[in-house]
Coordinates of C-alpha atoms in Angstrom, one line a residue:
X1438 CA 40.6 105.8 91.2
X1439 CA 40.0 108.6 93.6
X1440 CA 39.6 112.3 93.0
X1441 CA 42.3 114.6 93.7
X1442 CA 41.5 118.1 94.1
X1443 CA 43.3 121.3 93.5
X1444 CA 43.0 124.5 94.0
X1445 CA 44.5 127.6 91.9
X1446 CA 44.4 131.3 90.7
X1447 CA 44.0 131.9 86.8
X1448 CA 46.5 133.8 85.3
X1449 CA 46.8 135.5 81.7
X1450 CA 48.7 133.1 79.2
X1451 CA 51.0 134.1 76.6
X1452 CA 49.7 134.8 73.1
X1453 CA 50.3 131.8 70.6
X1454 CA 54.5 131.7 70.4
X1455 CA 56.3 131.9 66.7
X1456 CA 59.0 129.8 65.7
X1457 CA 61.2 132.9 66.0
X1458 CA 60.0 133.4 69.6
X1459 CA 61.3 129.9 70.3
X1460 CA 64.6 129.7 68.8
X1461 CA 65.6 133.1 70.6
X1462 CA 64.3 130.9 73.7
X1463 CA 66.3 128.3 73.4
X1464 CA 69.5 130.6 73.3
X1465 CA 68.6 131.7 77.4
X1466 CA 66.2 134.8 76.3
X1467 CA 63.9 135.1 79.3
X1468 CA 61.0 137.4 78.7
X1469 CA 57.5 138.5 80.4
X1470 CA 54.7 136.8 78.7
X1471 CA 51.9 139.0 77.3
X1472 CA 48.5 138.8 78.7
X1473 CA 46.3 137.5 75.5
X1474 CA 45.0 134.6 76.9
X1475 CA 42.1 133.5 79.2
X1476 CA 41.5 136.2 82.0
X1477 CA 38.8 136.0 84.6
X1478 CA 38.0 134.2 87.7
X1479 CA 38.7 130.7 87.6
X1480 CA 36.5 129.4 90.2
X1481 CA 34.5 126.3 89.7
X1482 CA 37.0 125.0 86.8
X1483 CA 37.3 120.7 86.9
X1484 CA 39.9 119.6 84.9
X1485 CA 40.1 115.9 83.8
X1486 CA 43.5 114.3 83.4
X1487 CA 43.9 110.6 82.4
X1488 CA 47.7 109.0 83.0
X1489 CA 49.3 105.9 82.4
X1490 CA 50.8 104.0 85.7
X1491 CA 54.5 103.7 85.7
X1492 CA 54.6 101.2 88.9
X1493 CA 54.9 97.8 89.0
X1494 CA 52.4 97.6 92.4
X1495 CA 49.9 99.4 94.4
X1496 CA 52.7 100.4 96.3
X1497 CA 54.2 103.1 94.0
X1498 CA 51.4 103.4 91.4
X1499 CA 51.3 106.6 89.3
X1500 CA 48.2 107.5 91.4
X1501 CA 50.5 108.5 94.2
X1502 CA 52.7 110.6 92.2
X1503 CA 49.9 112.6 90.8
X1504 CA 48.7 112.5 94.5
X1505 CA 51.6 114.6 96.0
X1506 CA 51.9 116.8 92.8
X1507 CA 48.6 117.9 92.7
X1508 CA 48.5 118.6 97.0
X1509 CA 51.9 120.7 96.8
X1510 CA 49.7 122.4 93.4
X1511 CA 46.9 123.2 95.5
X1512 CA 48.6 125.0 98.6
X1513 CA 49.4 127.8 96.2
X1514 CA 46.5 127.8 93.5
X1515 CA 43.1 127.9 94.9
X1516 CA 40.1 127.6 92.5
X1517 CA 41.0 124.7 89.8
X1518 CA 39.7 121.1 90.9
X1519 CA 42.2 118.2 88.8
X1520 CA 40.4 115.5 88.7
X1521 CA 43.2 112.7 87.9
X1522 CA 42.4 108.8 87.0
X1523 CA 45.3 106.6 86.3
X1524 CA 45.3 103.0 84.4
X1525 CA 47.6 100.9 83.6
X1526 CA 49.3 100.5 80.4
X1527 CA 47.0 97.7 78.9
X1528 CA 43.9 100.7 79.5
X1529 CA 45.4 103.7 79.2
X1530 CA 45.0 104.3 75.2
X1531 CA 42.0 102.5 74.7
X1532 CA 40.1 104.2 77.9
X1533 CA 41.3 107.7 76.4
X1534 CA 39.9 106.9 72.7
X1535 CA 36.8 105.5 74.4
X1536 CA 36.5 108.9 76.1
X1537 CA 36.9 110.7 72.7
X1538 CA 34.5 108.1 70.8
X1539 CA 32.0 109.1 73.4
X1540 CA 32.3 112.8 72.8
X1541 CA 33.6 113.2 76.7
X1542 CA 37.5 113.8 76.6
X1543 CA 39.2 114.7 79.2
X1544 CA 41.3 117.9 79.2
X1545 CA 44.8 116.1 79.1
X1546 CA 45.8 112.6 78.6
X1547 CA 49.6 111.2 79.4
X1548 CA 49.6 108.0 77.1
X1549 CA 51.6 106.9 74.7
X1550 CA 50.6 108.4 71.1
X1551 CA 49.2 111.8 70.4
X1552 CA 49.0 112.4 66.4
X1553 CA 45.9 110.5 65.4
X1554 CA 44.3 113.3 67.6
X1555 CA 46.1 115.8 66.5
X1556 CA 45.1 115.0 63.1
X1557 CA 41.7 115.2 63.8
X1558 CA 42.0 118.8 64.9
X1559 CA 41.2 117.6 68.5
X1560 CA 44.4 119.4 70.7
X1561 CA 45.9 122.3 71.7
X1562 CA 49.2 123.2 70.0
X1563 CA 51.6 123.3 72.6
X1564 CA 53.0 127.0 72.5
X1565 CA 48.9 127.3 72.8
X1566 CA 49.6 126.3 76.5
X1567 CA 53.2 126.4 77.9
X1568 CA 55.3 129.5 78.7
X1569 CA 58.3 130.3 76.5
X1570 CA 60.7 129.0 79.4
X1571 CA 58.8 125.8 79.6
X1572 CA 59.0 124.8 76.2
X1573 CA 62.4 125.8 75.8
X1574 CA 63.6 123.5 78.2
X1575 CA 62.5 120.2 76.5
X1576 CA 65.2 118.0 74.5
X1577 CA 64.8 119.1 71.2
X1578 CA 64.7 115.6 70.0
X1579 CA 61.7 115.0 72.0
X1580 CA 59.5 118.3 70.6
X1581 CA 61.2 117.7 67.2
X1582 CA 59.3 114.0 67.8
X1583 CA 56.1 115.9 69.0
X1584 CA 55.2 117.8 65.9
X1585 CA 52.8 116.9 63.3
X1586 CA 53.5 118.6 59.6
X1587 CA 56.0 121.3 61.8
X1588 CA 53.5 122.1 64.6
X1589 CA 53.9 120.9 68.1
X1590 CA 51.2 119.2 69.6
X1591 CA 52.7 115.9 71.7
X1592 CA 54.3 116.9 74.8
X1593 CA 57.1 114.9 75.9
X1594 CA 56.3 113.3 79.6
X1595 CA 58.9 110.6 80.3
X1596 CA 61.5 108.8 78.2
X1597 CA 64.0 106.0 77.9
X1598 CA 66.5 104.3 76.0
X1599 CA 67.1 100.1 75.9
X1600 CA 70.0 97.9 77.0
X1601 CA 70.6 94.4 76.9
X1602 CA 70.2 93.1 80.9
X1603 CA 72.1 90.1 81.8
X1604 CA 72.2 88.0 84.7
X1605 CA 75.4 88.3 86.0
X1606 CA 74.8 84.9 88.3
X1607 CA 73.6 82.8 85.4
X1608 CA 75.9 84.0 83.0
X1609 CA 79.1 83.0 85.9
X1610 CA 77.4 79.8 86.1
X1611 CA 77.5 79.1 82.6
X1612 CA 80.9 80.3 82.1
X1613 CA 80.0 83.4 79.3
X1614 CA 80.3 86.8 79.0
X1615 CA 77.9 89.4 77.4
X1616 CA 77.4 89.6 73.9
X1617 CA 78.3 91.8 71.3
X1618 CA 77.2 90.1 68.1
X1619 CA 74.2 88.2 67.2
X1620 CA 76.0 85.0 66.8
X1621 CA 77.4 86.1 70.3
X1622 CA 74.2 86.4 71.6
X1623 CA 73.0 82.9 70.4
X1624 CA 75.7 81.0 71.6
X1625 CA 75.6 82.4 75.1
X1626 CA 71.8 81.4 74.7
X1627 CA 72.9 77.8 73.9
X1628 CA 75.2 77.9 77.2
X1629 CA 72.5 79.1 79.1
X1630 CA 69.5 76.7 78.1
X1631 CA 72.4 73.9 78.9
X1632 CA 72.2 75.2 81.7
X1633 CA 69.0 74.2 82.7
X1634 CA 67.5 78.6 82.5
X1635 CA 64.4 78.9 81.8
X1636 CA 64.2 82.0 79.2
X1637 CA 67.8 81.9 77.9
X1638 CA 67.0 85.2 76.5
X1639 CA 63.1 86.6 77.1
X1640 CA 61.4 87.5 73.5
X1641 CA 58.6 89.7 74.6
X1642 CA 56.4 90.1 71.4
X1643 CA 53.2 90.2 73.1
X1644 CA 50.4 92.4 72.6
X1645 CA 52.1 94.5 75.1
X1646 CA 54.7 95.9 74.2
X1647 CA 55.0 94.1 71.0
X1648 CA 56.1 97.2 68.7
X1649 CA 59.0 98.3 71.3
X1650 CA 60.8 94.9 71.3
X1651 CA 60.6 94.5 67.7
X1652 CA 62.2 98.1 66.8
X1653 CA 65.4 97.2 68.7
X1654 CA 65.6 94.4 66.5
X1655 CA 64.9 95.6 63.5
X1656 CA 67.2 98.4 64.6
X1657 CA 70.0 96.1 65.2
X1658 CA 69.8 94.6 62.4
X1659 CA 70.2 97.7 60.3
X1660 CA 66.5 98.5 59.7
X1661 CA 63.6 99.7 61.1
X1662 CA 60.1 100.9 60.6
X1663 CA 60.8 104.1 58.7
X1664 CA 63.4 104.6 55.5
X1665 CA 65.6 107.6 57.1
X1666 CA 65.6 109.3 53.7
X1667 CA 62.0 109.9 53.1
X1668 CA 60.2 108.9 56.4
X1669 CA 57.9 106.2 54.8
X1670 CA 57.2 103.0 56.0
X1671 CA 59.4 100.0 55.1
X1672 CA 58.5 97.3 57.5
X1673 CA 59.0 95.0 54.9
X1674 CA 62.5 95.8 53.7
X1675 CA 65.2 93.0 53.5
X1676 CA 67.0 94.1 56.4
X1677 CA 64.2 93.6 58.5
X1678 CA 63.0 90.4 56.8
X1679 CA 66.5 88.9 57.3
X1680 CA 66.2 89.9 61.3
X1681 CA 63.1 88.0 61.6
X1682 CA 64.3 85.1 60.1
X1683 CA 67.5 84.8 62.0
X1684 CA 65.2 85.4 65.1
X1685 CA 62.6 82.5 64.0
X1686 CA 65.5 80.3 62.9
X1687 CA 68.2 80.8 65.1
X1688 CA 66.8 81.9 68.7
X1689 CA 63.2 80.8 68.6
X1690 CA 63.4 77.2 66.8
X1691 CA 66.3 76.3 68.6
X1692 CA 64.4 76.6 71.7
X1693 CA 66.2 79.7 73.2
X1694 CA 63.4 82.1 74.4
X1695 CA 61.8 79.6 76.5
X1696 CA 58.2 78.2 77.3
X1697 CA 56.0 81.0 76.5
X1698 CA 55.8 81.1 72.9
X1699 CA 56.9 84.8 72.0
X1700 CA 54.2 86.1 70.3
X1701 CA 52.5 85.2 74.0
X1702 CA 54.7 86.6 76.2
X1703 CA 54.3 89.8 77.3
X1704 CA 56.7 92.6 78.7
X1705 CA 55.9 92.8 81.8
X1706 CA 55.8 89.1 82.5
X1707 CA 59.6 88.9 80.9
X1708 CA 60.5 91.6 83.7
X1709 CA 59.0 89.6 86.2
X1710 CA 61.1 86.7 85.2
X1711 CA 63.9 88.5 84.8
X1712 CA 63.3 89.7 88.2
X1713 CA 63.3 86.0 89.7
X1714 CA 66.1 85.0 88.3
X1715 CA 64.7 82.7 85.4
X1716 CA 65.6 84.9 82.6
X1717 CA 69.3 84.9 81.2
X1718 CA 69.0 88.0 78.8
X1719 CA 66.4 90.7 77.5
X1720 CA 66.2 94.1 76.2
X1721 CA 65.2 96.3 79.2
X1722 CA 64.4 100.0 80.0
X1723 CA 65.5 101.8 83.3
X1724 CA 62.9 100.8 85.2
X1725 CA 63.9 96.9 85.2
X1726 CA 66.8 98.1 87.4
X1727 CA 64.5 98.9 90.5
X1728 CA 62.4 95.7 89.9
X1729 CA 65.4 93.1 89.6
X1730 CA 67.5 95.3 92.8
X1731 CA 64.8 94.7 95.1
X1732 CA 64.3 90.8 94.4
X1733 CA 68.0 90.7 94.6
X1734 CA 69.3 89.9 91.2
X1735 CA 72.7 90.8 90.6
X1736 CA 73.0 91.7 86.5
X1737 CA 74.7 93.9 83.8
X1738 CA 73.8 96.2 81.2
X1739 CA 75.6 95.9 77.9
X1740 CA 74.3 97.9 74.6
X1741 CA 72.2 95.6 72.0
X1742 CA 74.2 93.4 69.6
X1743 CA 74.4 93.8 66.1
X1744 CA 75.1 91.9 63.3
X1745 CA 78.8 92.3 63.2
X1746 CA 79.2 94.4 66.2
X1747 CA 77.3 96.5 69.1
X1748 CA 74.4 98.4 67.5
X1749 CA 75.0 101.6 66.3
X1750 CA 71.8 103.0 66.9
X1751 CA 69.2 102.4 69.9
X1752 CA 65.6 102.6 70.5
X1753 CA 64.5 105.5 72.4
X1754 CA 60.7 105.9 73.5
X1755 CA 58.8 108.8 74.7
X1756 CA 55.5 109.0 75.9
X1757 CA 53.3 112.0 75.5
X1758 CA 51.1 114.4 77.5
X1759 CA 48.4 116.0 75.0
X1760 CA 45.8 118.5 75.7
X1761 CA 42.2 118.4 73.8
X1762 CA 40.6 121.1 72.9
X1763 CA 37.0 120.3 73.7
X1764 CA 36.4 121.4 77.2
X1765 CA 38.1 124.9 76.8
X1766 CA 40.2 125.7 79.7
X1767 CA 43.6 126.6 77.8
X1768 CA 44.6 129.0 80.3
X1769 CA 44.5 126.7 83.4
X1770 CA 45.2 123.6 81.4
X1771 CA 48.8 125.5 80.7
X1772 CA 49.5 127.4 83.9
X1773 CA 48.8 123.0 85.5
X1774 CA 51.0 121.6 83.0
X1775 CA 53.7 124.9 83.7
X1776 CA 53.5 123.2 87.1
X1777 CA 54.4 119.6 85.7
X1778 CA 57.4 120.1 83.8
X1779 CA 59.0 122.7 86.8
X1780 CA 62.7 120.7 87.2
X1781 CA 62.0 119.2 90.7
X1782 CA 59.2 117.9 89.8
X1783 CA 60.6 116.3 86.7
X1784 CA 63.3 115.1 88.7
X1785 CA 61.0 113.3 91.3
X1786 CA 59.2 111.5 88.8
X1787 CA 62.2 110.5 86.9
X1788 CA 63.6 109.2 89.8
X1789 CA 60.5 107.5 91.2
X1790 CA 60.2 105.2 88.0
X1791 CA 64.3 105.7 86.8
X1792 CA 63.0 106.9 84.0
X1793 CA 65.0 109.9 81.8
X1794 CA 64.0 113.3 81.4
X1795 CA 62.5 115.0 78.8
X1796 CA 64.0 118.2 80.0
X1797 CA 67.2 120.0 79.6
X1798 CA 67.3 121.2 83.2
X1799 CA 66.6 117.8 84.6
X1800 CA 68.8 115.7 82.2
X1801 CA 71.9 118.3 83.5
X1802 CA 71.1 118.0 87.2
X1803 CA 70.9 113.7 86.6
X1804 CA 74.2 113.3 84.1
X1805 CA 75.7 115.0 87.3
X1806 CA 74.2 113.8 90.4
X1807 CA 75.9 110.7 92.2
X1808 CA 72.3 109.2 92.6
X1809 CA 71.5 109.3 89.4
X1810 CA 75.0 106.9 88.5
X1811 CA 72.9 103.9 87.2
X1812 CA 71.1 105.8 85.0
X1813 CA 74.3 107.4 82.8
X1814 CA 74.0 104.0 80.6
X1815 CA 70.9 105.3 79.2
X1816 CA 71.4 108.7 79.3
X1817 CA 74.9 107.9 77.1
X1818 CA 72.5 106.0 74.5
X1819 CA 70.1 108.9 74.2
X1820 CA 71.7 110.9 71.7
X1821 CA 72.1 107.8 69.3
X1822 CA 68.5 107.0 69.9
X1823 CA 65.8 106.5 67.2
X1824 CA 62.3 107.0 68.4
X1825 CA 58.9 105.2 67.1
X1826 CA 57.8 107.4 64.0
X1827 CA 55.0 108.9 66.7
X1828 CA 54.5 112.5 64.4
X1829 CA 52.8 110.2 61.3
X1830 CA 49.0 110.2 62.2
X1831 CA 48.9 106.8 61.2
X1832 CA 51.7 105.3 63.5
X1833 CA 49.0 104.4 66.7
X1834 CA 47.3 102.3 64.1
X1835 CA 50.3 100.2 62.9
X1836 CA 51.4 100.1 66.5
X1837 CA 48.6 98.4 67.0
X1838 CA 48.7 96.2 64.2
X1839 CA 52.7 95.2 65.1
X1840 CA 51.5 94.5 68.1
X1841 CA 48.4 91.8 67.1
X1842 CA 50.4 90.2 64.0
X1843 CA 54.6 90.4 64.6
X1844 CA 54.7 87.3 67.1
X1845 CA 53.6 85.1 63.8
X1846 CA 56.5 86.2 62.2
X1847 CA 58.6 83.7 64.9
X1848 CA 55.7 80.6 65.2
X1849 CA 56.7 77.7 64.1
X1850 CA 55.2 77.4 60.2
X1851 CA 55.3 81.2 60.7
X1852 CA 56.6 83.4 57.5
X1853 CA 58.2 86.5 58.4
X1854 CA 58.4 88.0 54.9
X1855 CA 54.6 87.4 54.7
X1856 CA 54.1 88.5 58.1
X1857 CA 55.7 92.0 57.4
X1858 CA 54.7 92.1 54.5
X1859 CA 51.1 92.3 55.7
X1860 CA 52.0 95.3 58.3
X1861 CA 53.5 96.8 55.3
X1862 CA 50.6 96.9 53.2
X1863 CA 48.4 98.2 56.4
X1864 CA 50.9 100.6 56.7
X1865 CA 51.5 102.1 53.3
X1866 CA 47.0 102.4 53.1
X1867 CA 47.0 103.9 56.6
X1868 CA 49.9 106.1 55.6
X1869 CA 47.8 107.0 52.5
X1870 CA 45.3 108.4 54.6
X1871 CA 46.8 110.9 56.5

């Protein structure tokens, strides 16, 4: 990846903000921030950032966003060099703990889990870096999300909620409409596969994105990872053992997800066919929009079903922009990342990837704006969202694990109480450790 450089002027940050500070924030106080922070010339400053790419080609890779972000950063800030490498989504996390591991972290990271880090007293509490304004314009779900034990350290970057795509075409053909039920869902699977569809509806529990298809579910089914009453893990509970065994017995062994076995298939290769036209159904984030538009596909957006009904609660995802601590640098670290979360530019980069906003300002100018029409769906299931439990240090580890064991939960001779039971027994040791 090539080196981007920036220039900029240092400036004094604010002193470390209290909770007090905030709340009168969030109610519109505006105030000049005292000058307790770095001072001095800035000159000769590199900063490293590592991102995640949101594009599906070279064309719009994350690399060019950074590009233009960092040039329009540089005609007013001389004296700060960003030096900004992006990988993809298969890279990202392991290239930043690599970095770590070696002693040689970069100064920010965008991926997708920050509290392992922050556990290890490696980062920057975020009121450490942003100005009052700044960090009173982010949804408070999202900073609620980014604490660890009450204290801020994940920064929200980018968000979104899942639907249920369909293919309008196919589903014509086959004479159904969208489903609202499980039972629903499987029968407009049979209709399809008779059909002759390839992927009556995509299972995606690949080492991807593994953990992200198998909250909706669990989810839907009136689980999830976490009890909501004490925050614990409870992978293993019998709403979610029932969801994997309807899943194994009546989607996947009736032959309804398709060639690639799920625990093989991966997200992005379920978009893809999605995008040709071989998939009839699949959960699918706001970016699956631009990628089945452009190959022509005409298809809906219903939410997930349920057991009995629509699901009352949907997954919502945010990814995270961290700071470490190692290099130093607070002050221009903070004035950059000031820069970053200013509305336009959180408006450009939503747009770019139709992803949501993790900011107030942003989120009112795209409920609003004609242009952003095809992305109310999602904004409407953000308030009834539940996110992945990302403040619990040990969550990037049990991601990890969902992601390597959950497609044996579905294989044929596959057990899915023994399965999650497994994860849970990671989980509660891992949890045990924080």
């Amino acid at each position: 990846m090539g080196r981007v450089r920036v220039q900029r002027q240092s400036r004094s940050r604010s002193p470390r903000r209290t909770g007090a500070i905030a709340v009168v924030s969030a109610l519109g106080l505006t105030a000049a921030l005292g000058g307790c922070g770095l001072t001095g010339e800035s000159d000769g400053v590199t900063l490293k950032l590592v991102a995640a790419d949101y594009g599906d080609s070279e064309a719009n890779s994350s690399q060019k966003y950074w590009d233009k972000l960092v040039k329009a950063y540089e005609a007013e800030h001389p004296g700060v060099r960003i030096d900004v490498t992006v990988y993809s989504w298969s890279d990202v996390d392991a290239k930043v703990k690599e970095m770590v591991d070696a002693g040689k972290a970069p100064d920010m990271a965008q991926i997708g889990a920050y509290a392992d880090y922050a556990a290890e007293g490696l980062l920057y509490e975020a009121d450490q870096l942003l100005s009052i304004p700044v960090q009173a314009d982010f949804v408070a779900q999202f900073a609620d999300a980014g604490q660890v034990k009450s204290v801020q350290y994940g920064i929200p970057f980018a968000s979104s909620t899942r639907l249920l795509f369909y293919n309008k075409t196919l589903f014509d053909k086959a004479g159904i409409t969208p489903p609202t039920t499980w039972k629903e869902l499987a029968a407009d699977a049979e209709a399809l596969k008779a059909e002759g569809v390839k992927y009556p509806y995509a299972l995606p529990l690949g080492p991807e994105e593994a953990q992200a298809e198998t909250m909706q579910w669990l989810l839907s089914g009136g689980g999830g990872y976490t009890d909501t009453t004490v925050g614990s893990y409870s992978i293993d509970s019998a709403e979610n053992v029932a969801t994997f065994n309807w899943l194994k017995n009546d989607l996947v062994g009736k032959g309804l997800t398709g060639p690639v076995a799920p625990g093989e298939l991966n997200r992005a290769d379920a978009f893809s066919a999605f995008a040709a036209g071989d998939v009839g159904m699949l959960n699918g984030h706001p970016s699956l929009m631009q990628m089945a538009a452009k190959k022509g596909v005409k298809f809906g957006m219903v939410p997930m079903p349920g057991v009995e009904g629509p699901s009352k609660v949907s997954m919502g995802v945010a990814d995270w922009m961290m700071a470490f601590k190692k290099n130093g640098h607070a002050d221009q670290v903070g004035e950059f990342l000031d820069f970053v979360y200013d509305k336009q530019n959180v408006l450009d980069f939503s747009r770019r990837y139709d992803l949501l906003p993790v900011t107030n300002s942003a989120s009112t100018v795209m409920t609003a704006a004609k242009q952003d029409a095809d992305l109310k769906p999602f904004l409407e299931q953000l308030p009834l969202s539940e996110l992945y439990p990302v403040g619990q240090t040990s969550w990037a580890a049990v991601s990890a694990d969902i992601k390597k064991r959950i497609g044996g939960t579905v294989a044929a001779g596959g057990s899915p109480s023994a399965v999650l039971g497994r994860l849970q027994t990671a989980a509660t040791r891992a949890e045990s450790a924080e």
